[in-house]
Short mmCIF file of C-alpha atoms in Angstrom, two decimals:
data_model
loop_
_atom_site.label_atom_id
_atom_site.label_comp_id
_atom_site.label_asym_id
_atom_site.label_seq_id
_atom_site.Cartn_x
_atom_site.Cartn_y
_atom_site.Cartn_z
CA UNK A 27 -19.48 -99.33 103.51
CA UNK A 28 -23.25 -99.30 102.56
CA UNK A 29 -23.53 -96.84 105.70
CA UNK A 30 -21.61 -94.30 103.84
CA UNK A 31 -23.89 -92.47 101.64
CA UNK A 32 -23.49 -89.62 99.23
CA UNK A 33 -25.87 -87.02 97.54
CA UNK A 34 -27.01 -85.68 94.31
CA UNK A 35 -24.30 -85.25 91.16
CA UNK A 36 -20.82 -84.71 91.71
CA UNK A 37 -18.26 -83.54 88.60
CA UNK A 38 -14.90 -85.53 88.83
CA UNK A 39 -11.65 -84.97 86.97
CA UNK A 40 -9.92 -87.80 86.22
CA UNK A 41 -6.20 -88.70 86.52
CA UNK A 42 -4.00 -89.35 83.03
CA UNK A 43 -4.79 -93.17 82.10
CA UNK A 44 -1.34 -94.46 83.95
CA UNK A 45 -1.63 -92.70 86.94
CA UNK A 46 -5.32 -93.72 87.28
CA UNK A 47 -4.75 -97.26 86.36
CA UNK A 48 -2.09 -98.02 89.72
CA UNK A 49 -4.69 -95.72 91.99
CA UNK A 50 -7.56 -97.75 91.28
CA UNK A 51 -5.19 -101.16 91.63
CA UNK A 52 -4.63 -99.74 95.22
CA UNK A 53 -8.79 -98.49 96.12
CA UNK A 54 -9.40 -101.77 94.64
CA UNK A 55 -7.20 -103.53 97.25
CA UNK A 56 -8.13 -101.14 99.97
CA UNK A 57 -11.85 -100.98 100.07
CA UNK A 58 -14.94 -103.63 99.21
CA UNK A 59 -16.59 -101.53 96.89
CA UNK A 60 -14.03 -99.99 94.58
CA UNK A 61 -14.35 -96.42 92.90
CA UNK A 62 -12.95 -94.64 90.11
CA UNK A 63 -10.20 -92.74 91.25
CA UNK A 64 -10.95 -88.69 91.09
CA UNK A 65 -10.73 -85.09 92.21
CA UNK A 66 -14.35 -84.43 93.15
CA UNK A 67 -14.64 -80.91 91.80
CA UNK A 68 -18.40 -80.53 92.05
CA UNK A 69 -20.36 -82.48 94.86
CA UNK A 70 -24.09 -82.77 95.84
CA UNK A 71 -25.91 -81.13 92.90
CA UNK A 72 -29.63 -81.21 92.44
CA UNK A 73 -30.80 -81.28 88.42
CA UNK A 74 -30.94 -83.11 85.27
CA UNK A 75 -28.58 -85.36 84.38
CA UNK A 76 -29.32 -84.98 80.84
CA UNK A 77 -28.18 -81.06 81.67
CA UNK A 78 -25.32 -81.33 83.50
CA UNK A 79 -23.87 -83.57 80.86
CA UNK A 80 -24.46 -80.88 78.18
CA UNK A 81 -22.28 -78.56 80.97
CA UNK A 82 -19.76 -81.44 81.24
CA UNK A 83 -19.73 -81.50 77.10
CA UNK A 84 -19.33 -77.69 77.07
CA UNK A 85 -16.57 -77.66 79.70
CA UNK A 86 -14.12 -80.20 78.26
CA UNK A 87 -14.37 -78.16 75.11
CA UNK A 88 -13.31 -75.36 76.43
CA UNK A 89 -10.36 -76.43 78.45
CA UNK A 90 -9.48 -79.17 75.93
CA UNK A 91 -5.78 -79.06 75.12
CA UNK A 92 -4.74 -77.37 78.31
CA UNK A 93 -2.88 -78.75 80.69
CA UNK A 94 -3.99 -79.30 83.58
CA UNK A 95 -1.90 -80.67 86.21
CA UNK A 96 -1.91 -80.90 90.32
CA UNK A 97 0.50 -82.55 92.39
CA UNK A 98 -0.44 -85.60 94.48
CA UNK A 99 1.21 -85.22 97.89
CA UNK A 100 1.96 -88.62 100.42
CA UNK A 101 -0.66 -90.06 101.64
CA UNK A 102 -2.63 -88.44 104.44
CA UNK A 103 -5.54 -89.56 107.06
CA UNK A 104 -8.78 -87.63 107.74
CA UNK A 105 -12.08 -87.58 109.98
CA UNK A 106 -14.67 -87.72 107.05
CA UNK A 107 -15.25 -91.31 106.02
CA UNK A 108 -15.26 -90.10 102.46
CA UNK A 109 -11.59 -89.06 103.49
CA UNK A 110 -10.51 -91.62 105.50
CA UNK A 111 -7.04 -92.05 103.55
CA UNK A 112 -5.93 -89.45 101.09
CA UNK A 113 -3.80 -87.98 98.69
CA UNK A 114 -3.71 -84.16 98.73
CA UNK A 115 -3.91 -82.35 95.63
CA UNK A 116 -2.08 -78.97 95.47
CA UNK A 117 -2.54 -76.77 92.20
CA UNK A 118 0.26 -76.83 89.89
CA UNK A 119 -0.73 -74.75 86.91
CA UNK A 120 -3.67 -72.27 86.50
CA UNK A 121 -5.66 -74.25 84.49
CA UNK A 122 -6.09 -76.35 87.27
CA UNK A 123 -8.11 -72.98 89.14
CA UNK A 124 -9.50 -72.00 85.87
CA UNK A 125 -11.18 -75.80 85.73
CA UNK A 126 -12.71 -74.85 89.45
CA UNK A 127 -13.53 -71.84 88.80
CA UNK A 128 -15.20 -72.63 85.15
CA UNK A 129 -17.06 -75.80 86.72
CA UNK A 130 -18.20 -73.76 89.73
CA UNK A 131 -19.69 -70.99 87.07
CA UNK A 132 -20.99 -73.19 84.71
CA UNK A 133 -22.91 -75.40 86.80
CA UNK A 134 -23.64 -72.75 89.37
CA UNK A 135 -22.72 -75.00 92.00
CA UNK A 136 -19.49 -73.95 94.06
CA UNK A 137 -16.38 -75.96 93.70
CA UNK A 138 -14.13 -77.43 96.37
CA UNK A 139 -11.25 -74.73 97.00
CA UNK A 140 -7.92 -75.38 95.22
CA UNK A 141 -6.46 -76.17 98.58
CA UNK A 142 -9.21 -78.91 99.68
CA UNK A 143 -8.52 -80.71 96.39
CA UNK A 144 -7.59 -84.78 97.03
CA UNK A 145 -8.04 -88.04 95.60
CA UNK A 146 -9.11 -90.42 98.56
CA UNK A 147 -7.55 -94.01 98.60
CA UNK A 148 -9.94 -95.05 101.15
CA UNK A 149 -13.64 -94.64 102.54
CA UNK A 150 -14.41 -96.24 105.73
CA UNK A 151 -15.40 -95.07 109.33
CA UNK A 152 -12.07 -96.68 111.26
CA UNK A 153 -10.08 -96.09 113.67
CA UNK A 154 -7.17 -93.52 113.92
CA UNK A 155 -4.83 -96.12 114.16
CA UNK A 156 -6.17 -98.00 111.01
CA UNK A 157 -6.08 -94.99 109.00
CA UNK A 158 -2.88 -94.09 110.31
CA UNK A 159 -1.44 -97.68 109.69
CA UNK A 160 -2.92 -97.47 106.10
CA UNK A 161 -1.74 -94.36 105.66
CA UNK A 162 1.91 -95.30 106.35
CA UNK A 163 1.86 -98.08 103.99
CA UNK A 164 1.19 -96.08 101.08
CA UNK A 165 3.50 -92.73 102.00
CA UNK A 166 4.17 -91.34 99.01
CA UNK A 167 3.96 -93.77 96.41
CA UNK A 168 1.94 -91.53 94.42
CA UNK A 169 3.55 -88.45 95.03
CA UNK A 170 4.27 -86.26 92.19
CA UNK A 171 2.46 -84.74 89.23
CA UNK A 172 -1.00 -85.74 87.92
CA UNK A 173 -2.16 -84.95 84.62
CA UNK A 174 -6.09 -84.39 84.68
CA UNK A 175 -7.17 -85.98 81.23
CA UNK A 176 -11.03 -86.59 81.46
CA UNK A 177 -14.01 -85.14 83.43
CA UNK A 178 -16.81 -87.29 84.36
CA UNK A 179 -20.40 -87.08 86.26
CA UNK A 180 -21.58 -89.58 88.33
CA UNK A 181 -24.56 -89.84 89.94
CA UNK A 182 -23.79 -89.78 93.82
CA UNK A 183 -27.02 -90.45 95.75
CA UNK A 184 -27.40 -92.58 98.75
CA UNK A 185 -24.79 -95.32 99.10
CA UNK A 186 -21.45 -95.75 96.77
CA UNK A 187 -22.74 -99.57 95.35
CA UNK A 188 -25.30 -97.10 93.89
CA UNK A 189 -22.91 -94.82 92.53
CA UNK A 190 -23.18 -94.64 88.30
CA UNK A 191 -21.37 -93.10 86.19
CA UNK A 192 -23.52 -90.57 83.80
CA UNK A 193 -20.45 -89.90 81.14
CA UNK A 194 -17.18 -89.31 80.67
CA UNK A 195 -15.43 -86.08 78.63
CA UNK A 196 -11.66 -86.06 77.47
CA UNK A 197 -9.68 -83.15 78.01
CA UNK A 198 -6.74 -84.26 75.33
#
């Protein structure tokens, strides 16, 4: 786990409080070093922190009161360690590309595409199998919609026990 490292800032959004309570039950019992669960939105920025919070501040003000919703399909495997087991995210109401596309302009950084959008259950380097067998256990026991109710910055550099959180922003 230490071998996986990330980069820079990343912007999350955040599932509704229920939701995100049961996902992070399941990371936690999945993976050594536990995460809060997300949508990255924004990954690998350079700057101040002190900045991007103000952008963070200035976002959630603006969207604040939408909603914002995607649906969480079953689970799925991938190649990237960072999305080793997943659960794909598929827009279900334009706020959701109006977040994306107000994060990407904001920060000036460019957003994952509404179709890459996914809240990982697991990092690791495994095997196929492992992810597969993981992956089968879970199905879709999340599937359905997700409320987005908070954005949050974390600092992402080098490896995830290093990962801090720089702030959290409602959305409701």
């Amino acid at each position: 786990m230490h071998s996986l490292k990330g980069r820079g800032y990343s912007l999350w959004a955040l599932p509704e409080p229920g939701i995100r309570q049961r996902l992070a039950d399941e990371i936690r019992r999945r993976n050594a070093m536990p995460w809060e669960p997300h949508l990255t939105l924004l990954a690998g920025m350079g700057g101040d922190p002190d900045e991007f919070m103000v952008r963070v501040r200035e976002l959630g003000e603006r969207l604040r009161g939408q909603p914002i919703h995607v649906e969480l399909g079953a689970a799925e495997v991938g190649d990237d360690p960072f999305r080793c087991v997943y659960l794909p995210a598929r827009s279900t109401s334009r706020s959701f590309e109006e977040l994306l596309s107000e994060a990407s302009r904001l920060f000036g950084h460019p957003a994952v595409s509404a179709g890459a959008a996914h809240l990982s259950l697991v990092y690791a380097d495994m095997a196929p199998e492992a992810r597969e067998r993981i992956a089968g256990e879970i199905q879709d026991r999340y599937a359905g919609i997700c409320a987005i109710s908070a954005l949050s910055l974390h600092r992402t550099e080098g490896p995830l026990p290093s990962w801090i959180s720089m702030g959290e922003v409602p959305l409701r």
